[in-house]
PDB file of C-alpha atoms in Angstrom:
ATOM      1  CA  MET A   1      62.922  61.603 -62.937  1.00 71.00           C
ATOM      2  CA  ASP A   2      66.697  61.354 -63.295  1.00 90.00           C
ATOM      3  CA  VAL A   3      67.594  59.276 -66.362  1.00 93.00           C
ATOM      4  CA  ILE A   4      71.122  58.484 -67.495  1.00 94.00           C
ATOM      5  CA  ILE A   5      71.878  56.983 -70.868  1.00 93.00           C
ATOM      6  CA  TYR A   6      75.231  55.465 -71.797  1.00 94.00           C
ATOM      7  CA  HIS A   7      75.308  56.306 -75.438  1.00 88.00           C
ATOM      8  CA  ASN A   8      77.386  56.206 -78.618  1.00 91.00           C
ATOM      9  CA  PRO A   9      76.296  58.971 -81.029  1.00 89.00           C
ATOM     10  CA  ASP A  10      77.668  56.963 -83.973  1.00 90.00           C
ATOM     11  CA  CYS A  11      75.179  54.143 -83.335  1.00 84.00           C
ATOM     12  CA  GLY A  12      71.695  54.472 -84.839  1.00 80.00           C
ATOM     13  CA  THR A  13      70.055  52.423 -82.071  1.00 78.00           C
ATOM     14  CA  SER A  14      71.808  54.488 -79.448  1.00 82.00           C
ATOM     15  CA  ARG A  15      70.872  57.785 -81.153  1.00 82.00           C
ATOM     16  CA  SER A  16      67.172  57.000 -81.164  1.00 85.00           C
ATOM     17  CA  ALA A  17      66.965  56.189 -77.426  1.00 86.00           C
ATOM     18  CA  PRO A  18      67.582  59.769 -76.135  1.00 88.00           C
ATOM     19  CA  ALA A  19      64.993  61.073 -78.598  1.00 87.00           C
ATOM     20  CA  THR A  20      62.480  58.527 -77.313  1.00 87.00           C
ATOM     21  CA  ILE A  21      63.176  59.547 -73.712  1.00 88.00           C
ATOM     22  CA  ARG A  22      62.812  63.231 -74.613  1.00 91.00           C
ATOM     23  CA  SER A  23      59.487  62.533 -76.333  1.00 89.00           C
ATOM     24  CA  ALA A  24      58.246  61.317 -72.929  1.00 87.00           C
ATOM     25  CA  GLY A  25      59.077  64.757 -71.509  1.00 92.00           C
ATOM     26  CA  ILE A  26      62.283  63.687 -69.756  1.00 91.00           C
ATOM     27  CA  GLU A  27      65.670  65.227 -70.471  1.00 94.00           C
ATOM     28  CA  PRO A  28      68.228  62.436 -70.026  1.00 94.00           C
ATOM     29  CA  HIS A  29      71.770  62.940 -68.813  1.00 95.00           C
ATOM     30  CA  VAL A  30      73.722  61.605 -71.808  1.00 94.00           C
ATOM     31  CA  VAL A  31      77.088  59.960 -71.185  1.00 95.00           C
ATOM     32  CA  GLU A  32      79.160  59.252 -74.285  1.00 95.00           C
ATOM     33  CA  TYR A  33      80.693  56.123 -72.849  1.00 95.00           C
ATOM     34  CA  LEU A  34      83.517  55.977 -75.396  1.00 95.00           C
ATOM     35  CA  LYS A  35      84.758  59.339 -74.082  1.00 95.00           C
ATOM     36  CA  THR A  36      83.788  58.737 -70.446  1.00 95.00           C
ATOM     37  CA  PRO A  37      83.480  55.006 -69.805  1.00 94.00           C
ATOM     38  CA  PRO A  38      81.873  53.772 -66.608  1.00 95.00           C
ATOM     39  CA  SER A  39      84.157  52.394 -63.930  1.00 96.00           C
ATOM     40  CA  ARG A  40      84.501  48.636 -63.744  1.00 97.00           C
ATOM     41  CA  ALA A  41      82.468  48.599 -60.512  1.00 97.00           C
ATOM     42  CA  LEU A  42      79.680  50.691 -62.038  1.00 96.00           C
ATOM     43  CA  LEU A  43      79.581  48.541 -65.174  1.00 97.00           C
ATOM     44  CA  GLN A  44      79.487  45.364 -63.100  1.00 97.00           C
ATOM     45  CA  GLN A  45      76.716  46.795 -60.901  1.00 96.00           C
ATOM     46  CA  SER A  46      74.721  47.926 -63.963  1.00 96.00           C
ATOM     47  CA  ILE A  47      74.984  44.483 -65.561  1.00 97.00           C
ATOM     48  CA  ALA A  48      73.765  42.888 -62.328  1.00 96.00           C
ATOM     49  CA  ARG A  49      70.854  45.364 -62.085  1.00 95.00           C
ATOM     50  CA  MET A  50      69.912  44.580 -65.711  1.00 94.00           C
ATOM     51  CA  GLY A  51      69.667  40.905 -64.787  1.00 94.00           C
ATOM     52  CA  ILE A  52      71.828  39.825 -67.716  1.00 95.00           C
ATOM     53  CA  SER A  53      75.124  37.984 -67.883  1.00 97.00           C
ATOM     54  CA  VAL A  54      78.393  39.793 -68.444  1.00 98.00           C
ATOM     55  CA  ARG A  55      78.626  37.968 -71.772  1.00 97.00           C
ATOM     56  CA  GLU A  56      75.251  39.432 -72.823  1.00 95.00           C
ATOM     57  CA  ALA A  57      76.627  42.907 -72.097  1.00 96.00           C
ATOM     58  CA  VAL A  58      79.513  42.421 -74.528  1.00 97.00           C
ATOM     59  CA  ARG A  59      78.960  43.835 -77.998  1.00 95.00           C
ATOM     60  CA  GLU A  60      79.873  41.041 -80.400  1.00 94.00           C
ATOM     61  CA  GLU A  61      79.776  43.245 -83.508  1.00 91.00           C
ATOM     62  CA  ALA A  62      82.682  45.409 -82.312  1.00 86.00           C
ATOM     63  CA  ALA A  63      85.935  44.754 -84.157  1.00 87.00           C
ATOM     64  CA  PRO A  64      87.995  43.785 -81.105  1.00 95.00           C
ATOM     65  CA  TYR A  65      85.527  41.028 -80.147  1.00 97.00           C
ATOM     66  CA  ALA A  66      86.795  38.522 -82.711  1.00 95.00           C
ATOM     67  CA  GLN A  67      90.388  39.759 -82.566  1.00 96.00           C
ATOM     68  CA  LEU A  68      90.492  39.173 -78.799  1.00 97.00           C
ATOM     69  CA  GLY A  69      88.814  35.760 -79.043  1.00 97.00           C
ATOM     70  CA  LEU A  70      85.984  36.859 -76.751  1.00 98.00           C
ATOM     71  CA  ASP A  71      83.703  34.181 -78.188  1.00 96.00           C
ATOM     72  CA  ASN A  72      85.697  31.635 -76.151  1.00 97.00           C
ATOM     73  CA  PRO A  73      83.185  30.199 -73.653  1.00 96.00           C
ATOM     74  CA  ALA A  74      86.019  29.496 -71.192  1.00 97.00           C
ATOM     75  CA  LEU A  75      86.533  33.230 -70.557  1.00 98.00           C
ATOM     76  CA  THR A  76      85.439  34.353 -67.114  1.00 98.00           C
ATOM     77  CA  ASP A  77      83.246  37.330 -66.293  1.00 98.00           C
ATOM     78  CA  ASP A  78      86.347  39.086 -64.960  1.00 97.00           C
ATOM     79  CA  GLN A  79      88.145  38.580 -68.268  1.00 98.00           C
ATOM     80  CA  LEU A  80      85.163  39.896 -70.230  1.00 98.00           C
ATOM     81  CA  LEU A  81      84.840  42.915 -67.914  1.00 98.00           C
ATOM     82  CA  GLU A  82      88.547  43.636 -68.324  1.00 97.00           C
ATOM     83  CA  ALA A  83      88.170  43.551 -72.118  1.00 98.00           C
ATOM     84  CA  MET A  84      85.289  46.052 -71.869  1.00 97.00           C
ATOM     85  CA  MET A  85      87.401  48.321 -69.659  1.00 97.00           C
ATOM     86  CA  VAL A  86      90.307  48.272 -72.127  1.00 97.00           C
ATOM     87  CA  HIS A  87      87.998  48.526 -75.181  1.00 97.00           C
ATOM     88  CA  PRO A  88      84.792  50.399 -74.178  1.00 97.00           C
ATOM     89  CA  ILE A  89      83.433  49.886 -77.712  1.00 96.00           C
ATOM     90  CA  LEU A  90      82.715  46.339 -76.482  1.00 97.00           C
ATOM     91  CA  ILE A  91      80.068  47.620 -74.044  1.00 96.00           C
ATOM     92  CA  ASN A  92      76.683  46.927 -75.562  1.00 93.00           C
ATOM     93  CA  ARG A  93      74.504  50.031 -75.731  1.00 91.00           C
ATOM     94  CA  PRO A  94      72.438  52.015 -75.106  1.00 92.00           C
ATOM     95  CA  ILE A  95      72.199  51.405 -71.389  1.00 94.00           C
ATOM     96  CA  VAL A  96      69.490  53.454 -69.690  1.00 93.00           C
ATOM     97  CA  VAL A  97      69.614  53.992 -65.927  1.00 93.00           C
ATOM     98  CA  THR A  98      66.696  55.277 -63.864  1.00 90.00           C
ATOM     99  CA  PRO A  99      66.270  55.289 -60.078  1.00 88.00           C
ATOM    100  CA  ASN A 100      64.217  52.089 -60.358  1.00 87.00           C
ATOM    101  CA  ASN A 101      65.842  50.239 -63.222  1.00 89.00           C
ATOM    102  CA  VAL A 102      68.793  49.661 -65.533  1.00 93.00           C
ATOM    103  CA  ARG A 103      68.146  48.356 -69.006  1.00 91.00           C
ATOM    104  CA  LEU A 104      70.024  47.516 -72.179  1.00 91.00           C
ATOM    105  CA  CYS A 105      67.746  49.103 -74.775  1.00 82.00           C
ATOM    106  CA  ARG A 106      68.367  47.042 -77.890  1.00 71.00           C
ATOM    107  CA  PRO A 107      66.153  47.619 -79.766  1.00 56.00           C
ATOM    108  CA  SER A 108      65.813  51.217 -78.663  1.00 58.00           C
ATOM    109  CA  ASP A 109      62.031  51.054 -78.233  1.00 59.00           C
ATOM    110  CA  LEU A 110      62.650  48.953 -75.092  1.00 65.00           C
ATOM    111  CA  VAL A 111      63.202  52.283 -73.357  1.00 64.00           C
ATOM    112  CA  LEU A 112      59.401  52.716 -73.433  1.00 60.00           C
ATOM    113  CA  HIS A 113      58.559  49.382 -71.828  1.00 61.00           C
ATOM    114  CA  PRO A 114      58.960  48.746 -68.119  1.00 53.00           C
ATOM    115  CA  THR A 115      61.016  45.725 -67.129  1.00 51.00           C
ATOM    116  CA  PRO A 116      58.847  42.965 -65.706  1.00 47.00           C
ATOM    117  CA  LYS A 117      59.057  42.639 -61.938  1.00 43.00           C
ATOM    118  CA  ARG A 118      61.093  39.666 -60.777  1.00 44.00           C
ATOM    119  CA  SER A 119      59.695  37.365 -58.166  1.00 40.00           C
ATOM    120  CA  ALA A 120      61.544  37.225 -54.865  1.00 42.00           C
ATOM    121  CA  GLY A 121      62.131  33.520 -55.230  1.00 41.00           C
TER     122      GLY A 121
END
């Protein structure tokens, strides 16, 4: 199985996710997203596949969050995405991508649990 993890090696939660994946016998493709951030389109697609809002994908603990006033509820998804493109540290992590799923793995043990199937409507 091809597994990609968007990872920050300075983050404890992010560091434990690749180890958890490896313990399942899978060698993930690790992308240090601060060095190689995803494109805006890929980030937007990943957020949609995770089934979360753009706001939920923003890391509130990152220093630029408060400085940029990103807690303002009037900000649009486009404005939040732009902030994440300019400051990739704002992308919440780790994000794990498999052929069937994309998941924000906070806490990191979420990597072990399948995402519940969504009903078609």
